[in-house]
mmCIF file of C-alpha atoms in Angstrom:
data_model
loop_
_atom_site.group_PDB
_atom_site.id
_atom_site.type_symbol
_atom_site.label_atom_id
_atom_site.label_comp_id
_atom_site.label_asym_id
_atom_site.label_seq_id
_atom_site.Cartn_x
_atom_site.Cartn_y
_atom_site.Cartn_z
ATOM 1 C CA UNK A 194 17.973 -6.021 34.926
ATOM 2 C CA UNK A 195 21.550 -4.684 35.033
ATOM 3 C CA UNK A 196 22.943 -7.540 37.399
ATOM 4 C CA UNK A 197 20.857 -10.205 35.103
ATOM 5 C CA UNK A 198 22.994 -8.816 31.875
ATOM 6 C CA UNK A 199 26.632 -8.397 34.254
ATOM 7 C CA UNK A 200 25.596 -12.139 34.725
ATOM 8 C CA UNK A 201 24.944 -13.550 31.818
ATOM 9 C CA UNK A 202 28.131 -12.060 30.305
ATOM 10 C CA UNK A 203 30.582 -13.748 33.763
ATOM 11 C CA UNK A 204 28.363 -17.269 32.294
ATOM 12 C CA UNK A 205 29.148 -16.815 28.320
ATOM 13 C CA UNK A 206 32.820 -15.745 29.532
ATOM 14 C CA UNK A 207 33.470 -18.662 31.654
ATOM 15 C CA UNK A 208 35.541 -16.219 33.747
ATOM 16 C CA UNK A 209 35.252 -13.108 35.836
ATOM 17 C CA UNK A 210 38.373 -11.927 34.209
ATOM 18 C CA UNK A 211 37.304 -12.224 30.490
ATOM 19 C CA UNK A 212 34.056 -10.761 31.826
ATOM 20 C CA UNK A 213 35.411 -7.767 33.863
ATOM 21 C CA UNK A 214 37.261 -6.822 30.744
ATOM 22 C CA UNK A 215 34.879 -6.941 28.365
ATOM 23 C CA UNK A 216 31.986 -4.925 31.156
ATOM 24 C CA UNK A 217 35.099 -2.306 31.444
ATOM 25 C CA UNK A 218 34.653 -2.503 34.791
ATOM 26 C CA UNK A 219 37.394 -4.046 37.662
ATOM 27 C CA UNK A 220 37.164 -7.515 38.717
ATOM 28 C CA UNK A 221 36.401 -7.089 42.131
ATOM 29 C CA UNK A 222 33.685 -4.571 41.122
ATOM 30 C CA UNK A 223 32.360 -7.290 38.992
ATOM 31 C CA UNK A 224 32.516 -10.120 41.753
ATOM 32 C CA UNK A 225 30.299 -7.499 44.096
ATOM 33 C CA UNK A 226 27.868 -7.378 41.524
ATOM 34 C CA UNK A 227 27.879 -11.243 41.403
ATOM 35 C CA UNK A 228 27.060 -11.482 45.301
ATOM 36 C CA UNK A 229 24.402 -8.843 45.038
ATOM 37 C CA UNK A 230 22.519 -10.404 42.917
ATOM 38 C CA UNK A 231 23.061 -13.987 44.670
ATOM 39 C CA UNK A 232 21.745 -12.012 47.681
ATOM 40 C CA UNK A 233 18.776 -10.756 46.231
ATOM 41 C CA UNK A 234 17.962 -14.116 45.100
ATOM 42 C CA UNK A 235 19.116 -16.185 48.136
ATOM 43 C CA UNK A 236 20.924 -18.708 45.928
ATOM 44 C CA UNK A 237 24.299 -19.668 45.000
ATOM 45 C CA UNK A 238 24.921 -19.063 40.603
ATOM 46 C CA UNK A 239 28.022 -20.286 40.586
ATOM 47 C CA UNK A 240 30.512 -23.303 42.043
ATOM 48 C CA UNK A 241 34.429 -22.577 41.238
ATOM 49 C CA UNK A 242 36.402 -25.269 40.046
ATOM 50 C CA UNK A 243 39.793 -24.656 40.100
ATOM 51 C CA UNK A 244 40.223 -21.301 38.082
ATOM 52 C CA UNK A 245 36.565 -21.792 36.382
ATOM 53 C CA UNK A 246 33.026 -21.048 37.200
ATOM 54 C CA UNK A 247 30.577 -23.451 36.657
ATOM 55 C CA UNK A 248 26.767 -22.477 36.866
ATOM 56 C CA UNK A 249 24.815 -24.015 39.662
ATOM 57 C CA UNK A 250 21.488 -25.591 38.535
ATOM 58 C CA UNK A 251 19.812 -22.809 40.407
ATOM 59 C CA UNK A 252 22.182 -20.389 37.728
ATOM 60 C CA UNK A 253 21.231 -22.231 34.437
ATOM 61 C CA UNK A 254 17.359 -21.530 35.249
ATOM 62 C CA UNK A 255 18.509 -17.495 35.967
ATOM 63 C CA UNK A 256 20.764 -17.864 32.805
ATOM 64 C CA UNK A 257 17.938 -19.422 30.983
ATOM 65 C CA UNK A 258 15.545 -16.212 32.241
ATOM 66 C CA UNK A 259 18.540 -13.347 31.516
ATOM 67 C CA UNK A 260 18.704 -14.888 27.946
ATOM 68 C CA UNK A 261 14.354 -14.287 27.656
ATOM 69 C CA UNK A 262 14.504 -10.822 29.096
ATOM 70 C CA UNK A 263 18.033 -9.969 26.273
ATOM 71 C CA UNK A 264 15.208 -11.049 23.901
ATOM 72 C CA UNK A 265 12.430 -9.248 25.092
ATOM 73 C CA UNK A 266 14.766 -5.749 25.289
ATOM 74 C CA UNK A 267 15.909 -6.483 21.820
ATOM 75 C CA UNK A 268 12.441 -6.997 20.569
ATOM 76 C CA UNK A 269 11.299 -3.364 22.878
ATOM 77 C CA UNK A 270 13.852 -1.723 21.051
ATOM 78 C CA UNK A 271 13.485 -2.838 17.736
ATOM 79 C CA UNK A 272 9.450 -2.259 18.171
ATOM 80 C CA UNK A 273 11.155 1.536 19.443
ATOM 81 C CA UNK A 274 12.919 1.574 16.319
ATOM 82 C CA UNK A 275 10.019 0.619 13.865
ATOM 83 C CA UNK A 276 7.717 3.320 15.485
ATOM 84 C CA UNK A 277 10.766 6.141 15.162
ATOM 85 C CA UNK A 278 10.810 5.144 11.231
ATOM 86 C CA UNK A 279 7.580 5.371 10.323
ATOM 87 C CA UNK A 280 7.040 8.423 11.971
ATOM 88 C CA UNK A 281 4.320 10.258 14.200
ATOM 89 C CA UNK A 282 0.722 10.051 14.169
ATOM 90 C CA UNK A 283 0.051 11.733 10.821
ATOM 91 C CA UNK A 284 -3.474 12.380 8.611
ATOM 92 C CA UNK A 285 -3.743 12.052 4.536
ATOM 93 C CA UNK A 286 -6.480 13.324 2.633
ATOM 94 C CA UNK A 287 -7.063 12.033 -0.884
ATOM 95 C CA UNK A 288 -9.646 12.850 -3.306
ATOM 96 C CA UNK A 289 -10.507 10.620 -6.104
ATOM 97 C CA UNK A 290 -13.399 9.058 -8.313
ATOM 98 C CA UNK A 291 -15.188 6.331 -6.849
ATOM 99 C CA UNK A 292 -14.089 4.136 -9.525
ATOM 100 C CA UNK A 293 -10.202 5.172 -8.182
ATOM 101 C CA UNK A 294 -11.225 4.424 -4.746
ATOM 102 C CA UNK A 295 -12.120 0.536 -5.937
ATOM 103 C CA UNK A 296 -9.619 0.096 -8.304
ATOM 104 C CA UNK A 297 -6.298 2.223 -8.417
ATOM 105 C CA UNK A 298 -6.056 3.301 -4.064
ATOM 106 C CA UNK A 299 -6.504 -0.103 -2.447
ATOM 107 C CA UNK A 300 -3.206 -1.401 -3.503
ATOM 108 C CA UNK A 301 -1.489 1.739 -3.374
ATOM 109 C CA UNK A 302 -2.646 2.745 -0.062
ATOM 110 C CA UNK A 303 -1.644 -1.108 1.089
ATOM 111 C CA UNK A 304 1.876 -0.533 -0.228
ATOM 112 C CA UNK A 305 2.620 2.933 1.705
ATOM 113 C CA UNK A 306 0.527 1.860 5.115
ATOM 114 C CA UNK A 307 3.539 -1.393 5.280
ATOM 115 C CA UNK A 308 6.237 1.565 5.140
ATOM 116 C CA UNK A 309 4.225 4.050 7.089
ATOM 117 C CA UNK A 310 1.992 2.240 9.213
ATOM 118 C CA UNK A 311 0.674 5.113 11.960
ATOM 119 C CA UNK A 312 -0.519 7.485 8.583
ATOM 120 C CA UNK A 313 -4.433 8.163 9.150
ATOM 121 C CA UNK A 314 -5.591 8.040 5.426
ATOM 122 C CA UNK A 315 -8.940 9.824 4.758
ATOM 123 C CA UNK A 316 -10.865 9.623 1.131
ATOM 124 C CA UNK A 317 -12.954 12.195 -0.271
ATOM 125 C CA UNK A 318 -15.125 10.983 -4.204
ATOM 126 C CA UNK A 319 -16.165 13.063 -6.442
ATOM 127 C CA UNK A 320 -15.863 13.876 -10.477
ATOM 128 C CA UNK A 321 -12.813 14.701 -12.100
ATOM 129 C CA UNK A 322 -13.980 17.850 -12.297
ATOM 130 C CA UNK A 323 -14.778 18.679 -8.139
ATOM 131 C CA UNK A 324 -11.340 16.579 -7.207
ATOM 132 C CA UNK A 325 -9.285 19.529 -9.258
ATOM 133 C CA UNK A 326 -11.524 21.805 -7.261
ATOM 134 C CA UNK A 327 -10.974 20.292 -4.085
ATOM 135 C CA UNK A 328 -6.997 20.410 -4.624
ATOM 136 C CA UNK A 329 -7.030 24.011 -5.621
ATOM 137 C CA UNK A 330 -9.075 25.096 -2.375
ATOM 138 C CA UNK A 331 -6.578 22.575 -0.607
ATOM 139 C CA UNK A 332 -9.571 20.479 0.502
ATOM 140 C CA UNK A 333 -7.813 17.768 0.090
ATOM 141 C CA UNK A 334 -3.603 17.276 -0.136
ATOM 142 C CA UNK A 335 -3.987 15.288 -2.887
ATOM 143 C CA UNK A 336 -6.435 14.156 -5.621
ATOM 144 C CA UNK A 337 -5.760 11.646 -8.226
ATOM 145 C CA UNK A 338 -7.731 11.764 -11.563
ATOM 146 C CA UNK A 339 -7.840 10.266 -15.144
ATOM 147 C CA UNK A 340 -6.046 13.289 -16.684
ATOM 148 C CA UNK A 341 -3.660 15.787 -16.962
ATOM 149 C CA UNK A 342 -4.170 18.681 -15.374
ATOM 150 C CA UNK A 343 -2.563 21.919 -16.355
ATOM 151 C CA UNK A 344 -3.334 24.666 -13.395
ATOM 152 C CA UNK A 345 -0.453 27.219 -12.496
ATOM 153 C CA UNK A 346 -2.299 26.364 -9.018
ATOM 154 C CA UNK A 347 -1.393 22.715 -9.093
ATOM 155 C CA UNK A 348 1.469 19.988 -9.403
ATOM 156 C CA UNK A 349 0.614 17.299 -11.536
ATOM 157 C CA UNK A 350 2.445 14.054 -11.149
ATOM 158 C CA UNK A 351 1.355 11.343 -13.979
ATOM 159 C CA UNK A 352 0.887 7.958 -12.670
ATOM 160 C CA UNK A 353 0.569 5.557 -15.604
ATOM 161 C CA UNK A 354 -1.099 5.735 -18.777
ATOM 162 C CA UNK A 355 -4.422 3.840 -19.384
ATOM 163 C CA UNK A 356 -6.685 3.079 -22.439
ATOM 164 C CA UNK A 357 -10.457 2.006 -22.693
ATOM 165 C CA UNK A 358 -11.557 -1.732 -24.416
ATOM 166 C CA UNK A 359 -14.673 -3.681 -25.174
ATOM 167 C CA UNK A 360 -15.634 -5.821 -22.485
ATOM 168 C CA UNK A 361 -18.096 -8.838 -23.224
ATOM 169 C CA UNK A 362 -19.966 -11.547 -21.218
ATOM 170 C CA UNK A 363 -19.467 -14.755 -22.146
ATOM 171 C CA UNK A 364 -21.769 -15.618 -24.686
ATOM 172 C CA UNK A 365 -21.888 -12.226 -26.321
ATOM 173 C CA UNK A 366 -22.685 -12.561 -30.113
ATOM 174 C CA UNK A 367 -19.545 -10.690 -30.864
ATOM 175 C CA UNK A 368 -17.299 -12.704 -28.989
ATOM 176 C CA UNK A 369 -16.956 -15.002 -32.269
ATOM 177 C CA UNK A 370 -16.348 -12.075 -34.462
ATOM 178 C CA UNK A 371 -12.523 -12.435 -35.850
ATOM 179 C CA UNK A 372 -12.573 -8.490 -35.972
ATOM 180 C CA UNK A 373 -14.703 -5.730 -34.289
ATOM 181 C CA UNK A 374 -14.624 -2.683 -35.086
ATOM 182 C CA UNK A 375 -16.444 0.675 -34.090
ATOM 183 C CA UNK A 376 -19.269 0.470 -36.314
ATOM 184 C CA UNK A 377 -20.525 -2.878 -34.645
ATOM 185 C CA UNK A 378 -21.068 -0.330 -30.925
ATOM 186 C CA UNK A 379 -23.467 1.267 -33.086
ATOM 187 C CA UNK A 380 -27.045 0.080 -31.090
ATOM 188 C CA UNK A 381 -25.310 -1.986 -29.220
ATOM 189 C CA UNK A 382 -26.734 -2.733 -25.779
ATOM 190 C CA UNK A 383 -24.495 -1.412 -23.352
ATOM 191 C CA UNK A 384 -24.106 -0.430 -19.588
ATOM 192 C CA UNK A 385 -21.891 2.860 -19.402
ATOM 193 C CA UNK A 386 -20.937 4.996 -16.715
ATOM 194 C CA UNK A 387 -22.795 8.178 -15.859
ATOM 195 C CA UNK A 388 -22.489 11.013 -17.662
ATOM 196 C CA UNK A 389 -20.192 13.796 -16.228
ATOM 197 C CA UNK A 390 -17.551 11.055 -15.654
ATOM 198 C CA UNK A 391 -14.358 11.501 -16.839
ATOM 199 C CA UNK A 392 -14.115 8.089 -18.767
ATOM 200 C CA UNK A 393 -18.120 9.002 -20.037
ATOM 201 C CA UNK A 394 -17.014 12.054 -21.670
ATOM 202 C CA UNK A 395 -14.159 10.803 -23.118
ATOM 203 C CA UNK A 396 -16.302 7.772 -24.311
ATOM 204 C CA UNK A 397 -18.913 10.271 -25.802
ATOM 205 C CA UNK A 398 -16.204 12.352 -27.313
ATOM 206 C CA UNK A 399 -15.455 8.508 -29.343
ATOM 207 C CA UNK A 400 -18.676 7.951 -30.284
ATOM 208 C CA UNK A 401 -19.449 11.641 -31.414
ATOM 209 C CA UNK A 402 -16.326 11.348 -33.559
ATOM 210 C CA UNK A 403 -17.221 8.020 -35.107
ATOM 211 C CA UNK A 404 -21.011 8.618 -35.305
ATOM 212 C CA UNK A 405 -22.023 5.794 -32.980
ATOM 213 C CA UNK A 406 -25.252 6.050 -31.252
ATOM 214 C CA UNK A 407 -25.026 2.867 -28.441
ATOM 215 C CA UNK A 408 -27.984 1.767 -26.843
ATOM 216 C CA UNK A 409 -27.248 3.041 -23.177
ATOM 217 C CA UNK A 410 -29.463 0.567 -21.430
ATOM 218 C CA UNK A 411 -27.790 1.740 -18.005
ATOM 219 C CA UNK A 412 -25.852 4.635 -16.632
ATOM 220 C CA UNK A 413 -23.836 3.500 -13.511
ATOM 221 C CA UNK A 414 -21.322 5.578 -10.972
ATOM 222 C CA UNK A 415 -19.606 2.150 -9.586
ATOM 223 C CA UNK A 416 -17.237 -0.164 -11.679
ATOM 224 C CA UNK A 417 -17.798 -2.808 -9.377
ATOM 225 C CA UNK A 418 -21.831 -2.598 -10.597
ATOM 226 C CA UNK A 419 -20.602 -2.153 -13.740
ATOM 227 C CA UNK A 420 -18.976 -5.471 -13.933
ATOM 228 C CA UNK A 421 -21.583 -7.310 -12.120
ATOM 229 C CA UNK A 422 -24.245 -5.953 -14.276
ATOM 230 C CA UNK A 423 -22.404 -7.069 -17.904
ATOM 231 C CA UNK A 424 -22.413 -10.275 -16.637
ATOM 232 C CA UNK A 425 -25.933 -10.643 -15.091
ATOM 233 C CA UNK A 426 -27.567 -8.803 -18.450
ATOM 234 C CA UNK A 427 -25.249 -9.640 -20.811
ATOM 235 C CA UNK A 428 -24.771 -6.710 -22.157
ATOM 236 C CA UNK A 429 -21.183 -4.643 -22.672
ATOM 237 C CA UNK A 430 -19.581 -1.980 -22.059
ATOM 238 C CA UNK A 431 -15.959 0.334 -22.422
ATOM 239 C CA UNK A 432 -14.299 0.204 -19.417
ATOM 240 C CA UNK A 433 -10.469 1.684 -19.147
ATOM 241 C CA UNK A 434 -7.950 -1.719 -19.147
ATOM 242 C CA UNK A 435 -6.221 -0.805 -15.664
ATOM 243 C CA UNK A 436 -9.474 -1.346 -14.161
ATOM 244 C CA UNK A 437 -9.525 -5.039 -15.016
ATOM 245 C CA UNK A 438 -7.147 -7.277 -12.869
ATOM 246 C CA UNK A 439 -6.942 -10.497 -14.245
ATOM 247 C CA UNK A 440 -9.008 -12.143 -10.968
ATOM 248 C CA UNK A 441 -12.163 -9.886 -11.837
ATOM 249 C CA UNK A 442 -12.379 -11.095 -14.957
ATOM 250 C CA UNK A 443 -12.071 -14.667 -14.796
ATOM 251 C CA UNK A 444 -14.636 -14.655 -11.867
ATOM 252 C CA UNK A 445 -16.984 -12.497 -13.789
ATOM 253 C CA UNK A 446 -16.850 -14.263 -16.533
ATOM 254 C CA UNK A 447 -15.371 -11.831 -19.193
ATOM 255 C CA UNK A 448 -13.904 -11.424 -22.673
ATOM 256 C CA UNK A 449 -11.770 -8.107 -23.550
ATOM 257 C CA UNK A 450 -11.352 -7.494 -26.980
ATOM 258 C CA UNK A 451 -9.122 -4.204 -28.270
ATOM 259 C CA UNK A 452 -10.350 -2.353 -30.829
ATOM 260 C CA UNK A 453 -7.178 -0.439 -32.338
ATOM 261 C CA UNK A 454 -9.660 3.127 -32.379
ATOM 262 C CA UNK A 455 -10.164 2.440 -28.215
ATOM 263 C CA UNK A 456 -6.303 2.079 -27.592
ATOM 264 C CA UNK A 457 -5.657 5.532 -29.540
ATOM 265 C CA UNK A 458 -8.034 6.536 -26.536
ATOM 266 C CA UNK A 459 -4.992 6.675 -24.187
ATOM 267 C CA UNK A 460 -5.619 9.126 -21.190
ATOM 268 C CA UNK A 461 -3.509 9.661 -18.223
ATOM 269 C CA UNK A 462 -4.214 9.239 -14.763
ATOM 270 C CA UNK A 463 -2.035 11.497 -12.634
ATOM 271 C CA UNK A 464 -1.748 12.390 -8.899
ATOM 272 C CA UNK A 465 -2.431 16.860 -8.413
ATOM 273 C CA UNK A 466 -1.626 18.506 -4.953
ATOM 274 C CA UNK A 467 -1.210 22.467 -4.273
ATOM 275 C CA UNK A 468 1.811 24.334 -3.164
ATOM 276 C CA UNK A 469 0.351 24.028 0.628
ATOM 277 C CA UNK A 470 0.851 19.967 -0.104
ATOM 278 C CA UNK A 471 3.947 20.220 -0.554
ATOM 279 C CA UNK A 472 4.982 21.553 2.501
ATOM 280 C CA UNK A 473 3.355 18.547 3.678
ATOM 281 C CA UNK A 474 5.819 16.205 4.340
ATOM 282 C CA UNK A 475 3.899 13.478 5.375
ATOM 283 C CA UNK A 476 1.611 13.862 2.029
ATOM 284 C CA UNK A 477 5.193 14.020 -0.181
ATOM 285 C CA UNK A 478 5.855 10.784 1.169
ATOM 286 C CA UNK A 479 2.953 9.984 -0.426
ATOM 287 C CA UNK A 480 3.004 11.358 -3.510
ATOM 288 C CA UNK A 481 7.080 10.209 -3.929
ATOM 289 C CA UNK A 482 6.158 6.214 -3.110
ATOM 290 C CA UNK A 483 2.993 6.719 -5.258
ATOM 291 C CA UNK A 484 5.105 7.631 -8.692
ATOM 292 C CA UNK A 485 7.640 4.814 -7.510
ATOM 293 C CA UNK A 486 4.894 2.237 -7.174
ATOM 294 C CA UNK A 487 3.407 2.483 -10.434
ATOM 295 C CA UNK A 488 6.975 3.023 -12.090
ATOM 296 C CA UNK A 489 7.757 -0.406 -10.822
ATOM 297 C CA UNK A 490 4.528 -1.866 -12.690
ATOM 298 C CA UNK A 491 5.415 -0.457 -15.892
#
């Protein structure tokens, strides 16, 4: 390999004195190296021509294969380099509602595995409510919930800031409507999810205050049922806007409509992790490109 590179340089030089000086080695030294290669290959590379080498055509087809193996070492190397950056062999765990898991993670998790690549990433669902648990007995390095959490035990890192809506099938008797407000949820058939859920409680809480009693025709864990369901039964439901990319609901089939008392519903969702975490370097990688993700979709 070393006698293929002292060669290619004598060929790009055109000269074994503009080579020898720019190998920083002597030029006799250089013209050994020369013959011990031609011996080792039993050919002639070069033809000399009054004060200038000239490749054999035996020489352009081992210039030709000194160029593929520069190529192949820079490509090694840079492969080398790509590995040092994104680290060792490391392991995440992250706890979060399976409605995070479909919605908020994929992307996220996407956008740190391109920077991080070797990063084992493990998932953990569960309720608000058993995440914050899960955190505090370090279960977990981090959780990521629709709230705020405020635990001497815990950092809490807010994400972005989300609200519920009204979300109809097509062909949903209020779709006309010019206005909707709360009063027209009250007996309305509607698919919510199950109780014990952060988003149900807080959707309970809303109907509590304005005195709305829905008819609940389905209680659901998964948002991806959720939006199959509306569609299939036509029914609707309250589902928090971050949720709904713009590709789920034109293949589903949806209307959103705001209702000015769901966007005063504005919750949260922030990313918790315990004082073991952050000694955790690999997990405060994390947790830093996390809060610089969603600040860039703001």
């Amino acid at each position: 390999m070393e006698l293929l590179d002292v060669f290619a340089v004598v060929v790009e030089q055109v000269s074994l004195n503009k080579a020898s000086q720019l190998l920083n080695i002597s030029q006799p030294a250089l013209s050994r190296k020369i013959m011990k290669l031609e011996e080792e290959l039993g050919v002639e590379l070069f033809v000399r021509k009054g004060k200038r080498l000239e490749l054999t055509k035996v020489g352009q087809i081992c210039y030709d294969h000194a160029l593929e193996l520069r190529h192949l070492e820079r490509k090694f190397k840079q492969a080398i380099q790509t590995y040092k950056a994104a680290g060792s062999h490391t392991s995440i765990t992250i706890g979060a509602s399976l409605t995070t898991l479909q919605t908020t993670l994929p992307d996220l998790i996407t956008d740190y595995l391109q920077d991080y690549p070797l990063t084992e990433i493990k998932l953990l669902t569960g309720k608000t409510h058993e995440i914050v648990t899960m955190a505090k007995e370090n279960k977990v390095d981090i959780g990521i919930v629709a709230s705020q959490i405020n635990a001497s035990s815990l950092h809490c890192e807010p994400l972005f800031d989300d609200h519920l809506c009204l979300v109809l099938p097509l062909g949903h008797p209020l779709i006309d409507r010019s206005t909707i407000t709360m009063n027209d949820l009250n007996e309305l058939p509607m698919i919510l999810f199950s109780k014990g859920t952060w988003y149900r409680i807080l959707m309970d809480e809303l109907f509590n205050r304005f005195t709305i009693l829905p008819n609940v025709q389905m209680e659901i864990d998964s948002f991806e049922a959720i939006i199959r369901l509306v569609s299939t039964c036509k029914t609707a439901t309250l589902l928090p806007r971050s949720y709904l990319r713009e590709d789920l609901i034109r293949n589903n089939e949806l209307i959103l409509r705001n209702l000015a008392e769901l966007e005063q519903t504005k919750r949260t969702t922030s990313l918790i992790y315990s004082d073991h975490t952050a000694d955790n370097m690999a997990s405060m990688k994390f947790i830093k490109q996390a809060i610089n993700y969603f600040a860039k979709q703001k």
